[in-house]
Coordinates of N, CA, C and O in Angstrom, one line a residue:
Q84 N 15.2 -13.9 -4.8 CA 13.7 -13.9 -5.0 C 13.1 -12.8 -4.1 O 13.2 -12.8 -2.9
V85 N 12.3 -11.9 -4.7 CA 11.7 -10.9 -4.0 C 10.5 -11.4 -3.3 O 9.6 -12.1 -3.8
Q86 N 10.4 -11.1 -2.0 CA 9.2 -11.4 -1.2 C 8.6 -10.2 -0.6 O 9.4 -9.4 0.1
L87 N 7.3 -10.0 -0.7 CA 6.6 -8.9 0.0 C 5.5 -9.5 0.8 O 4.7 -10.2 0.3
V88 N 5.5 -9.3 2.1 CA 4.6 -9.9 3.0 C 3.8 -8.8 3.8 O 4.4 -8.1 4.6
E89 N 2.5 -8.7 3.5 CA 1.7 -7.7 4.2 C 1.2 -8.3 5.5 O 1.0 -9.5 5.6
S90 N 0.9 -7.4 6.4 CA 0.3 -7.8 7.7 C -0.5 -6.5 8.2 O -0.3 -5.4 7.7
G91 N -1.3 -6.8 9.2 CA -2.0 -5.7 9.9 C -3.5 -5.5 9.5 O -4.1 -4.7 10.1
G92 N -3.9 -6.3 8.5 CA -5.3 -6.2 8.2 C -6.2 -6.7 9.2 O -5.8 -7.3 10.2
G93 N -7.5 -6.5 9.1 CA -8.5 -7.1 10.0 C -9.8 -6.4 9.9 O -10.1 -5.7 8.9
L94 N -10.7 -6.6 10.9 CA -12.0 -6.1 10.9 C -12.0 -4.9 11.9 O -11.5 -4.9 13.0
V95 N -12.6 -3.7 11.4 CA -12.6 -2.5 12.2 C -13.9 -1.8 11.9 O -14.5 -2.0 10.8
Q96 N -14.4 -1.1 12.9 CA -15.6 -0.3 12.7 C -15.3 1.0 12.0 O -14.2 1.5 12.0
A97 N -16.4 1.4 11.3 CA -16.2 2.7 10.6 C -15.8 3.8 11.6 O -16.2 3.9 12.7
G98 N -14.8 4.6 11.1 CA -14.2 5.6 11.9 C -13.0 5.2 12.6 O -12.2 6.0 13.2
G99 N -12.7 3.9 12.6 CA -11.5 3.3 13.2 C -10.3 3.5 12.4 O -10.3 4.0 11.3
S100 N -9.2 2.9 12.9 CA -7.9 3.0 12.2 C -7.2 1.6 12.2 O -7.5 0.7 13.0
L101 N -6.4 1.4 11.2 CA -5.5 0.3 11.1 C -4.2 0.7 10.5 O -4.1 1.7 9.7
R102 N -3.2 0.0 10.8 CA -1.8 0.2 10.3 C -1.4 -1.1 9.6 O -1.2 -2.1 10.2
L103 N -1.2 -1.0 8.3 CA -0.7 -2.1 7.5 C 0.8 -2.0 7.4 O 1.4 -0.9 7.3
S104 N 1.5 -3.2 7.4 CA 2.9 -3.2 7.2 C 3.2 -4.2 6.0 O 2.4 -5.1 5.8
C105 N 4.3 -3.9 5.4 CA 4.8 -4.8 4.3 C 6.3 -5.0 4.5 O 7.0 -4.0 4.3
A106 N 6.6 -6.2 4.8 CA 8.1 -6.5 5.0 C 8.6 -7.1 3.6 O 8.1 -8.0 3.1
A107 N 9.7 -6.5 3.2 CA 10.3 -6.9 1.9 C 11.6 -7.6 2.1 O 12.4 -7.3 3.1
S108 N 11.9 -8.6 1.3 CA 13.1 -9.3 1.3 C 13.5 -9.6 -0.1 O 12.7 -9.7 -1.0
G109 N 14.8 -10.0 -0.3 CA 15.2 -10.4 -1.6 C 15.5 -9.2 -2.6 O 15.6 -9.5 -3.8
L110 N 15.5 -8.0 -2.1 CA 15.8 -6.8 -3.0 C 16.5 -5.8 -2.1 O 16.4 -5.8 -0.9
R111 N 17.2 -4.9 -2.9 CA 17.8 -3.7 -2.2 C 16.7 -2.7 -2.0 O 16.4 -1.9 -2.9
F112 N 16.1 -2.7 -0.9 CA 14.8 -2.0 -0.6 C 14.9 -0.6 -1.0 O 14.0 0.0 -1.6
G113 N 16.0 0.1 -0.6 CA 16.1 1.5 -0.9 C 16.2 1.9 -2.3 O 16.1 3.1 -2.7
N114 N 16.3 0.9 -3.2 CA 16.4 1.2 -4.6 C 15.0 1.1 -5.3 O 14.9 1.2 -6.5
Y115 N 14.0 0.9 -4.5 CA 12.6 0.6 -5.1 C 11.6 1.6 -4.5 O 11.6 1.9 -3.3
G116 N 10.8 2.2 -5.4 CA 9.6 2.8 -5.0 C 8.6 1.8 -4.5 O 8.6 0.7 -5.0
M117 N 7.8 2.1 -3.5 CA 6.8 1.2 -3.0 C 5.4 1.8 -3.1 O 5.2 3.0 -3.0
G118 N 4.5 0.9 -3.3 CA 3.1 1.3 -3.4 C 2.1 0.4 -2.7 O 2.5 -0.8 -2.4
W119 N 1.0 0.9 -2.4 CA -0.1 0.2 -1.8 C -1.3 0.3 -2.8 O -1.6 1.4 -3.3
F120 N -1.9 -0.9 -3.1 CA -3.0 -0.9 -4.0 C -4.1 -1.7 -3.2 O -3.8 -2.4 -2.2
R121 N -5.3 -1.7 -3.7 CA -6.4 -2.4 -3.1 C -7.4 -2.9 -4.1 O -7.5 -2.3 -5.2
Q122 N -8.1 -4.0 -3.8 CA -9.1 -4.6 -4.7 C -10.3 -5.0 -3.8 O -10.2 -5.8 -3.0
A123 N -11.4 -4.3 -4.1 CA -12.7 -4.6 -3.4 C -13.4 -5.7 -4.2 O -13.1 -5.9 -5.4
P124 N -14.3 -6.4 -3.6 CA -15.1 -7.4 -4.3 C -15.7 -6.9 -5.5 O -16.3 -5.8 -5.6
E125 N -15.5 -7.6 -6.6 CA -16.1 -7.3 -7.9 C -15.6 -6.0 -8.5 O -16.3 -5.4 -9.4
K126 N -14.5 -5.5 -8.0 CA -13.9 -4.3 -8.6 C -12.5 -4.6 -9.0 O -11.9 -5.5 -8.6
E127 N -12.0 -3.7 -9.9 CA -10.6 -3.8 -10.3 C -9.7 -3.3 -9.2 O -10.1 -2.4 -8.4
R128 N -8.5 -3.8 -9.3 CA -7.5 -3.3 -8.3 C -7.2 -1.8 -8.6 O -7.1 -1.5 -9.8
E129 N -7.0 -1.0 -7.6 CA -6.8 0.4 -7.7 C -5.6 0.9 -6.9 O -5.3 0.3 -5.8
F130 N -5.1 2.0 -7.3 CA -4.0 2.6 -6.6 C -4.5 3.2 -5.3 O -5.5 3.8 -5.3
V131 N -3.7 3.1 -4.3 CA -4.0 3.8 -3.0 C -2.9 4.8 -2.6 O -3.3 6.0 -2.4
A132 N -1.7 4.4 -2.6 CA -0.6 5.3 -2.2 C 0.7 4.8 -2.6 O 0.9 3.6 -2.8
A133 N 1.7 5.7 -2.8 CA 3.0 5.4 -3.2 C 4.0 6.3 -2.5 O 3.7 7.4 -2.1
V134 N 5.2 5.7 -2.2 CA 6.3 6.5 -1.6 C 7.5 6.2 -2.4 O 7.8 5.2 -2.9
S135 N 8.3 7.3 -2.5 CA 9.5 7.2 -3.3 C 10.6 6.5 -2.5 O 10.5 6.2 -1.4
R136 N 11.7 6.2 -3.2 CA 12.8 5.4 -2.7 C 13.3 6.0 -1.4 O 13.6 5.2 -0.4
S137 N 13.5 7.3 -1.3 CA 14.0 7.9 -0.2 C 13.0 8.4 0.8 O 13.3 9.1 1.8
A138 N 11.7 8.2 0.5 CA 10.6 8.7 1.2 C 10.4 10.2 1.2 O 9.6 10.7 1.9
S139 N 11.0 10.8 0.2 CA 10.9 12.3 0.1 C 9.6 12.7 -0.6 O 9.2 13.8 -0.5
N140 N 9.0 11.8 -1.4 CA 7.8 12.1 -2.1 C 6.7 11.0 -1.9 O 7.1 9.8 -1.7
T141 N 5.5 11.4 -1.9 CA 4.4 10.5 -1.7 C 3.3 10.9 -2.7 O 3.1 12.1 -3.0
Y142 N 2.5 9.9 -3.1 CA 1.3 10.1 -3.9 C 0.2 9.4 -3.2 O 0.3 8.4 -2.6
Y143 N -1.0 10.0 -3.4 CA -2.2 9.4 -2.8 C -3.4 9.4 -3.8 O -3.5 10.4 -4.5
A144 N -4.2 8.4 -3.8 CA -5.5 8.5 -4.5 C -6.3 9.5 -3.8 O -6.3 9.7 -2.6
E145 N -7.2 10.2 -4.6 CA -8.0 11.2 -4.0 C -8.9 10.7 -2.9 O -9.2 11.4 -1.9
S146 N -9.4 9.5 -3.1 CA -10.3 8.9 -2.1 C -9.7 8.7 -0.7 O -10.4 8.5 0.3
V147 N -8.4 8.7 -0.6 CA -7.8 8.4 0.7 C -6.9 9.6 1.2 O -6.4 9.6 2.3
K148 N -6.8 10.6 0.4 CA -6.0 11.8 0.8 C -6.6 12.4 2.2 O -7.8 12.5 2.3
G149 N -5.7 12.7 3.1 CA -6.1 13.2 4.4 C -6.5 12.2 5.4 O -6.6 12.5 6.6
R150 N -6.6 10.9 4.9 CA -7.0 9.8 5.9 C -5.9 8.8 6.0 O -5.7 8.2 7.0
F151 N -5.2 8.5 4.9 CA -4.1 7.5 4.8 C -2.8 8.2 4.7 O -2.6 9.2 4.1
T152 N -1.8 7.5 5.3 CA -0.4 8.0 5.3 C 0.5 6.8 5.0 O 0.5 5.8 5.7
I153 N 1.3 7.0 3.9 CA 2.2 5.9 3.6 C 3.6 6.4 4.1 O 4.0 7.6 4.0
S154 N 4.4 5.4 4.6 CA 5.7 5.7 5.0 C 6.6 4.5 4.8 O 6.1 3.4 4.6
R155 N 7.9 4.7 5.0 CA 8.8 3.5 4.9 C 9.9 3.7 5.8 O 10.3 4.8 6.2
D156 N 10.5 2.5 6.2 CA 11.7 2.5 7.0 C 12.7 1.7 6.2 O 12.6 0.4 6.3
N157 N 13.6 2.3 5.6 CA 14.6 1.6 4.7 C 15.5 0.7 5.6 O 16.1 -0.3 5.1
A158 N 15.7 1.1 6.8 CA 16.6 0.2 7.7 C 15.9 -1.1 8.0 O 16.6 -2.1 8.3
K159 N 14.6 -1.1 8.0 CA 13.8 -2.3 8.4 C 13.2 -3.0 7.1 O 12.4 -3.9 7.3
N160 N 13.5 -2.4 5.9 CA 12.9 -3.0 4.7 C 11.4 -3.1 4.8 O 10.8 -4.1 4.4
T161 N 10.8 -2.1 5.3 CA 9.3 -2.2 5.6 C 8.6 -0.9 5.1 O 9.2 0.2 5.3
V162 N 7.5 -1.1 4.5 CA 6.6 0.1 4.1 C 5.3 -0.1 4.9 O 4.9 -1.2 5.2
Y163 N 4.8 1.1 5.3 CA 3.6 1.1 6.1 C 2.5 1.9 5.4 O 2.7 2.7 4.6
L164 N 1.2 1.6 5.9 CA 0.1 2.4 5.4 C -0.8 2.6 6.7 O -1.4 1.6 7.2
Q165 N -0.7 3.8 7.2 CA -1.6 4.2 8.3 C -2.9 4.6 7.8 O -3.0 5.6 7.0
M166 N -4.0 4.0 8.2 CA -5.3 4.3 7.7 C -6.2 4.7 8.8 O -6.5 4.0 9.8
N167 N -6.7 6.0 8.7 CA -7.5 6.5 9.7 C -8.9 6.9 9.2 O -9.1 7.0 8.0
N168 N -9.9 7.0 10.0 CA -11.2 7.4 9.7 C -11.7 6.5 8.5 O -12.2 6.9 7.5
L169 N -11.6 5.2 8.8 CA -12.0 4.2 7.8 C -13.5 4.2 7.6 O -14.3 4.4 8.5
T170 N -13.9 3.9 6.3 CA -15.3 3.8 6.0 C -15.5 2.4 5.3 O -14.5 1.8 4.9
P171 N -16.8 2.0 5.2 CA -17.0 0.7 4.5 C -16.5 0.6 3.1 O -16.1 -0.4 2.6
D172 N -16.4 1.8 2.4 CA -15.8 1.8 1.1 C -14.3 1.5 1.0 O -13.8 1.2 0.0
D173 N -13.7 1.4 2.2 CA -12.3 1.1 2.2 C -12.1 -0.4 2.3 O -11.0 -0.9 2.3
T174 N -13.2 -1.2 2.4 CA -13.1 -2.6 2.5 C -12.5 -3.2 1.2 O -13.0 -2.9 0.1
A175 N -11.4 -4.0 1.4 CA -10.7 -4.5 0.2 C -9.6 -5.4 0.7 O -9.2 -5.4 1.9
V176 N -9.0 -6.1 -0.3 CA -7.7 -6.7 0.0 C -6.7 -5.7 -0.4 O -6.7 -5.1 -1.5
Y177 N -5.7 -5.4 0.5 CA -4.7 -4.4 0.3 C -3.4 -5.1 -0.1 O -3.0 -6.1 0.6
Y178 N -2.8 -4.7 -1.1 CA -1.5 -5.2 -1.6 C -0.4 -4.2 -1.6 O -0.6 -3.1 -1.9
C179 N 0.8 -4.6 -1.2 CA 1.9 -3.8 -1.4 C 2.7 -4.3 -2.6 O 2.6 -5.4 -3.0
A180 N 3.4 -3.4 -3.2 CA 4.1 -3.7 -4.4 C 5.4 -2.8 -4.5 O 5.5 -1.8 -3.9
A181 N 6.3 -3.3 -5.3 CA 7.6 -2.7 -5.5 C 7.8 -2.3 -7.0 O 7.5 -3.2 -7.9
T182 N 8.4 -1.2 -7.2 CA 8.7 -0.7 -8.6 C 10.2 -0.3 -8.6 O 10.7 0.3 -7.7
G183 N 10.8 -0.5 -9.8 CA 12.1 -0.1 -10.0 C 12.2 1.5 -10.3 O 13.3 2.0 -10.3
M184 N 11.1 2.1 -10.4 CA 11.0 3.5 -10.6 C 11.1 4.2 -9.3 O 10.9 3.6 -8.2
I185 N 11.4 5.5 -9.3 CA 11.6 6.2 -8.1 C 10.3 6.2 -7.3 O 10.2 6.0 -6.1
I186 N 9.2 6.5 -8.1 CA 7.8 6.5 -7.5 C 6.8 6.4 -8.7 O 7.1 6.9 -9.8
S187 N 5.7 5.7 -8.5 CA 4.7 5.6 -9.5 C 3.4 5.3 -8.9 O 3.3 4.6 -7.9
A188 N 2.3 5.7 -9.6 CA 1.0 5.4 -9.2 C 0.4 4.4 -10.2 O -0.8 4.0 -10.0
R189 N 1.1 4.0 -11.2 CA 0.6 3.1 -12.2 C 0.9 1.6 -11.9 O 2.1 1.3 -11.7
Q190 N -0.1 0.8 -11.9 CA 0.1 -0.6 -11.5 C 1.1 -1.3 -12.5 O 1.9 -2.2 -12.0
Q191 N 1.1 -0.9 -13.7 CA 1.9 -1.6 -14.7 C 3.4 -1.4 -14.5 O 4.2 -2.1 -15.0
N192 N 3.7 -0.4 -13.6 CA 5.1 -0.1 -13.3 C 5.6 -0.9 -12.2 O 6.8 -0.9 -11.8
Y193 N 4.8 -1.7 -11.5 CA 5.2 -2.5 -10.4 C 5.3 -4.0 -10.8 O 4.4 -4.5 -11.5
N194 N 6.4 -4.6 -10.5 CA 6.7 -5.9 -10.9 C 6.8 -6.9 -9.8 O 7.1 -8.1 -10.1
S195 N 6.7 -6.5 -8.6 CA 6.7 -7.4 -7.4 C 5.5 -7.1 -6.5 O 5.3 -5.9 -6.2
W196 N 4.8 -8.1 -6.2 CA 3.5 -7.9 -5.4 C 3.5 -8.9 -4.2 O 4.0 -10.0 -4.3
G197 N 2.9 -8.4 -3.2 CA 2.6 -9.3 -2.0 C 1.3 -10.1 -2.3 O 0.6 -9.9 -3.3
Q198 N 1.0 -10.9 -1.3 CA -0.2 -11.7 -1.4 C -1.5 -11.0 -0.9 O -2.6 -11.5 -1.2
G199 N -1.3 -9.9 -0.2 CA -2.5 -9.1 0.2 C -2.9 -9.4 1.6 O -2.7 -10.5 2.1
T200 N -3.6 -8.4 2.2 CA -4.1 -8.5 3.5 C -5.5 -7.9 3.5 O -5.8 -6.9 2.9
Q201 N -6.5 -8.6 4.1 CA -7.9 -8.2 4.0 C -8.2 -7.1 5.1 O -7.8 -7.3 6.2
V202 N -8.8 -6.1 4.6 CA -9.3 -5.0 5.5 C -10.8 -5.0 5.3 O -11.3 -4.8 4.2
T203 N -11.5 -5.1 6.4 CA -13.0 -5.1 6.4 C -13.4 -4.0 7.4 O -13.1 -4.0 8.6
V204 N -14.2 -3.1 6.9 CA -14.7 -2.0 7.7 C -16.2 -2.1 7.8 O -17.0 -2.1 6.8
S205 N -16.7 -2.3 9.0 CA -18.1 -2.5 9.3 C -18.8 -1.1 9.6 O -18.2 -0.2 10.1
S206 N -20.0 -1.0 9.2 CA -20.8 0.3 9.4 C -21.5 0.3 10.7 O -21.6 -0.7 11.4

């Protein structure tokens, strides 16, 4: 049974930073592309970032490029999202997800999801 458990969310002031982690179990982690998505209140869930199986490739949403960095440690079965220069628009529940594809920005390609971690950015 695949389990993805996010951590690291919280309340931060605008301009601050947070680092999210997602610990995976129940899967051969290195065989999965990993992604981060987010859902703000009254909005649809959207893509944030993705990293390929070997971490050689990454994708980012335009809104987070230059501020967020996705990485993974296959030895620790963990994917990270470093978020810098946060703004109130980044307030959302952040989800990590796993895909059998090498890498993808499309939600429909992800079949395992975590429960999410809340990130709140105050102005």
